[in-house]
mmCIF file of C-alpha atoms in Angstrom:
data_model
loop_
_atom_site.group_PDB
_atom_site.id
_atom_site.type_symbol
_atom_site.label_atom_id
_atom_site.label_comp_id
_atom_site.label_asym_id
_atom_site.label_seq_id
_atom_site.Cartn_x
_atom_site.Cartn_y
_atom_site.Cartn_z
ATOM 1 C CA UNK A 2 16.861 81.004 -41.196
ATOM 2 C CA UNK A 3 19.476 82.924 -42.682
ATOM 3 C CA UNK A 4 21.304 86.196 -41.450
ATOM 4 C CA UNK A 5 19.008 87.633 -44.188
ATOM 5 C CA UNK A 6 15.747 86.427 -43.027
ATOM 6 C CA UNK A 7 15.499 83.730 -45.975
ATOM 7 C CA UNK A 8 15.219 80.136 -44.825
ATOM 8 C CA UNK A 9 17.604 78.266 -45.225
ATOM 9 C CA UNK A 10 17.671 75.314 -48.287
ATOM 10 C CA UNK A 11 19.513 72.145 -48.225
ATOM 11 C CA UNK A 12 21.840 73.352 -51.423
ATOM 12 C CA UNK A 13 22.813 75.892 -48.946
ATOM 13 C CA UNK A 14 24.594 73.538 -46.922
ATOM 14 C CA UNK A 15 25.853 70.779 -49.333
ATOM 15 C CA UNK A 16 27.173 71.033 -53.018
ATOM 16 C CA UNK A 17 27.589 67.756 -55.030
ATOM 17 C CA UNK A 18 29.306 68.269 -58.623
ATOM 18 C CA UNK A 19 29.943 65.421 -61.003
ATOM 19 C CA UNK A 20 32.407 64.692 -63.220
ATOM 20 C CA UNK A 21 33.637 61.945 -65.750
ATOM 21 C CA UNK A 22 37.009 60.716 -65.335
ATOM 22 C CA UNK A 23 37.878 57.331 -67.743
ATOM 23 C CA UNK A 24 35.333 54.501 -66.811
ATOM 24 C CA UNK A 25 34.643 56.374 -63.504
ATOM 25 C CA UNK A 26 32.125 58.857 -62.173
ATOM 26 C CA UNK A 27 33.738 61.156 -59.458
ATOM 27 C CA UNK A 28 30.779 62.965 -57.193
ATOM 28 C CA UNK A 29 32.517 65.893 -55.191
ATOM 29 C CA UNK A 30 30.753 66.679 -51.941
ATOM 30 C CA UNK A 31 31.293 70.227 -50.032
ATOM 31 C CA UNK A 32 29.581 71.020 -47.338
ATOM 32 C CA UNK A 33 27.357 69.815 -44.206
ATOM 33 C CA UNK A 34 25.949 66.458 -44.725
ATOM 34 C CA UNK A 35 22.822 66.680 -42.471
ATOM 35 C CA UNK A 36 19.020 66.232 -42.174
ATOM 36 C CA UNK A 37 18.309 69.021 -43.987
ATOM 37 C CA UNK A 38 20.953 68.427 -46.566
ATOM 38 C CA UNK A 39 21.297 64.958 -47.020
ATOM 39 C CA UNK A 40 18.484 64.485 -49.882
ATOM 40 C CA UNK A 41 20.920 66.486 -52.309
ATOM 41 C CA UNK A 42 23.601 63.536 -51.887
ATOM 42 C CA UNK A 43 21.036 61.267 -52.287
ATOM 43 C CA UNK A 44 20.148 62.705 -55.560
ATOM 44 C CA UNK A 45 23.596 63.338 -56.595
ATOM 45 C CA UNK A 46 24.215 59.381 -56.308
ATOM 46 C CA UNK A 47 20.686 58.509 -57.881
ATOM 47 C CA UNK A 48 21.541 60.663 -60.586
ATOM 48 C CA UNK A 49 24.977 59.454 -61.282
ATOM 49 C CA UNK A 50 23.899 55.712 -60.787
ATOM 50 C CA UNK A 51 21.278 56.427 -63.865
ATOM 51 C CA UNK A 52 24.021 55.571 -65.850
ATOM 52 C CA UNK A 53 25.575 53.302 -64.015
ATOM 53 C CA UNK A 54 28.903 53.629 -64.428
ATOM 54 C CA UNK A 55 31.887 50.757 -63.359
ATOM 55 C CA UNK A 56 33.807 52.745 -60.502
ATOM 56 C CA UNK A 57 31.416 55.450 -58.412
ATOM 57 C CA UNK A 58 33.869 57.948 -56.614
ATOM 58 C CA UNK A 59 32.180 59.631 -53.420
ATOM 59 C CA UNK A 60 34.797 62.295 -52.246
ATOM 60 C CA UNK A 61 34.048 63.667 -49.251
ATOM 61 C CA UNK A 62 37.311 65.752 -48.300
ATOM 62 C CA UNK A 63 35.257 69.042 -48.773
ATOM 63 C CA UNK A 64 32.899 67.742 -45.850
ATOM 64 C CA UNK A 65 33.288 69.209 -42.567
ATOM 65 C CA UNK A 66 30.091 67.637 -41.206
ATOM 66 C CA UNK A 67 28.365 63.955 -41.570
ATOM 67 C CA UNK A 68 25.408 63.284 -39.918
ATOM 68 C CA UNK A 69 24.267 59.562 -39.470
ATOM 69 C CA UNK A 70 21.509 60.117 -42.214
ATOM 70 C CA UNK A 71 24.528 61.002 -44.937
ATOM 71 C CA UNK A 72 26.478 57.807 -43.463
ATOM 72 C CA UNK A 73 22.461 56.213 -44.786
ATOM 73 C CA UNK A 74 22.942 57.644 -48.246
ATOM 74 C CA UNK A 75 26.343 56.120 -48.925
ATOM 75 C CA UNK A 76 25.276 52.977 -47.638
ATOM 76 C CA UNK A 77 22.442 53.090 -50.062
ATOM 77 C CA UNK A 78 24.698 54.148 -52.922
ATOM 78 C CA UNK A 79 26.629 50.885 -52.087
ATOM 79 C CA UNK A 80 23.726 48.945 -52.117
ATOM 80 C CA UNK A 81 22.358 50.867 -55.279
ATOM 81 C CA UNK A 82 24.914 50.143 -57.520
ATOM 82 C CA UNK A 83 24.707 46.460 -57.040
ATOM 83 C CA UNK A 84 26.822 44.487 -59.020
ATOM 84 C CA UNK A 85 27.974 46.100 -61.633
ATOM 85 C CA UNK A 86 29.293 49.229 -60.221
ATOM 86 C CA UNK A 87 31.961 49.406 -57.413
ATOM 87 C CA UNK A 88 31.506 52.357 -54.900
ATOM 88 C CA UNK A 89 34.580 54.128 -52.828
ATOM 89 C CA UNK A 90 34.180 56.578 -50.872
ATOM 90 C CA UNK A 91 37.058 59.209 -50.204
ATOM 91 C CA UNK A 92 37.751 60.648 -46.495
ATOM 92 C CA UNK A 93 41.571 62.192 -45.699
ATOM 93 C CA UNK A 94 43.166 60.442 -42.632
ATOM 94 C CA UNK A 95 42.458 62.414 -39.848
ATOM 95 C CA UNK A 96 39.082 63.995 -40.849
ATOM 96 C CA UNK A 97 36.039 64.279 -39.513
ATOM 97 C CA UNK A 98 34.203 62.417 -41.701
ATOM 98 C CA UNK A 99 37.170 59.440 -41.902
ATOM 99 C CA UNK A 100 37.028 59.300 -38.024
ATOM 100 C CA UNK A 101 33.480 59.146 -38.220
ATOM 101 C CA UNK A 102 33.355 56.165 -40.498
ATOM 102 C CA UNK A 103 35.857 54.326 -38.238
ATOM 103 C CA UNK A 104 34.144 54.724 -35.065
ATOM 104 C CA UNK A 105 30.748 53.395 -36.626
ATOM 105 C CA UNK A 106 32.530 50.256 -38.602
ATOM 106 C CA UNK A 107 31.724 51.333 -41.818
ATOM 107 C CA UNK A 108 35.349 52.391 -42.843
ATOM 108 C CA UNK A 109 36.163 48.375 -45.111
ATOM 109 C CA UNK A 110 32.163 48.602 -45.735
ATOM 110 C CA UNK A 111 32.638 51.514 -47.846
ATOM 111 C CA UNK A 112 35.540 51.233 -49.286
ATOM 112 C CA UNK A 113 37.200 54.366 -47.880
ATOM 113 C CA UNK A 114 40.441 55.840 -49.289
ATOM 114 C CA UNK A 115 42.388 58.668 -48.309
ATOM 115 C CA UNK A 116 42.438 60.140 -52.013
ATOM 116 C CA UNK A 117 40.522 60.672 -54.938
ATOM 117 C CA UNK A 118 43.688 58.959 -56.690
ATOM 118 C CA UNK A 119 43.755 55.927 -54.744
ATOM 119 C CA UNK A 120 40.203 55.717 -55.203
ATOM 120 C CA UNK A 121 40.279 55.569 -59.197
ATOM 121 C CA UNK A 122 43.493 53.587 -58.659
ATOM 122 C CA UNK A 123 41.755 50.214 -57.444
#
């Protein structure tokens, strides 16, 4: 619930914008990647996978929280692309989310970069 009385929705916690940059899709995650939120990255990723493009940018440096079902979703967006479309994701050295990718092995698995520039760089 809300301070408001409302319940609270998933978009609440998480945004996930899209954008076109050269041969690349860049999603931009904000938020708290949790139960309750996770299913809007998921559809973020479906929906930018439609159209599958050749380099799939995940940036989370907005994110100040990922829970192991988010980690779930990127592995599935690595494993939804398949061959045609490589998949980094982007987590600043030092964050939450970069520490949390270390500590479960996942940091080479994914790709991981510091920035959105190295990221569209390789």
């Amino acid at each position: 619930m809300t301070a408001d009385g409302n319940r609270l929705r998933p978009q609440d916690l998480v945004t996930v914008t899209q954008e076109r940059v050269g041969d690349a899709t860049v999603l931009t995650v904000s938020g708290e990647v949790d139960l309750l939120s996770a299913s809007v990255l998921s559809d973020g990723i479906t929906e930018a996978l439609a159209d599958p493009p050749e380099l799939l940018v995940i940036d989370l440096t907005g994110v100040s929280f990922l829970a192991s079902i988010g980690i779930t979703a990127l592995l599935e967006a690595r494993r939804g692309a398949g061959n045609g479309t490589r998949v980094r994701v982007v987590a600043p050295e030092h964050s939450v989310v970069a520490r949390t990718l270390e500590l479960t092995g996942l940091h080479e698995t994914l790709a991981v970069t510091a920035t959105r520039d190295a990221a569209l760089a390789r």
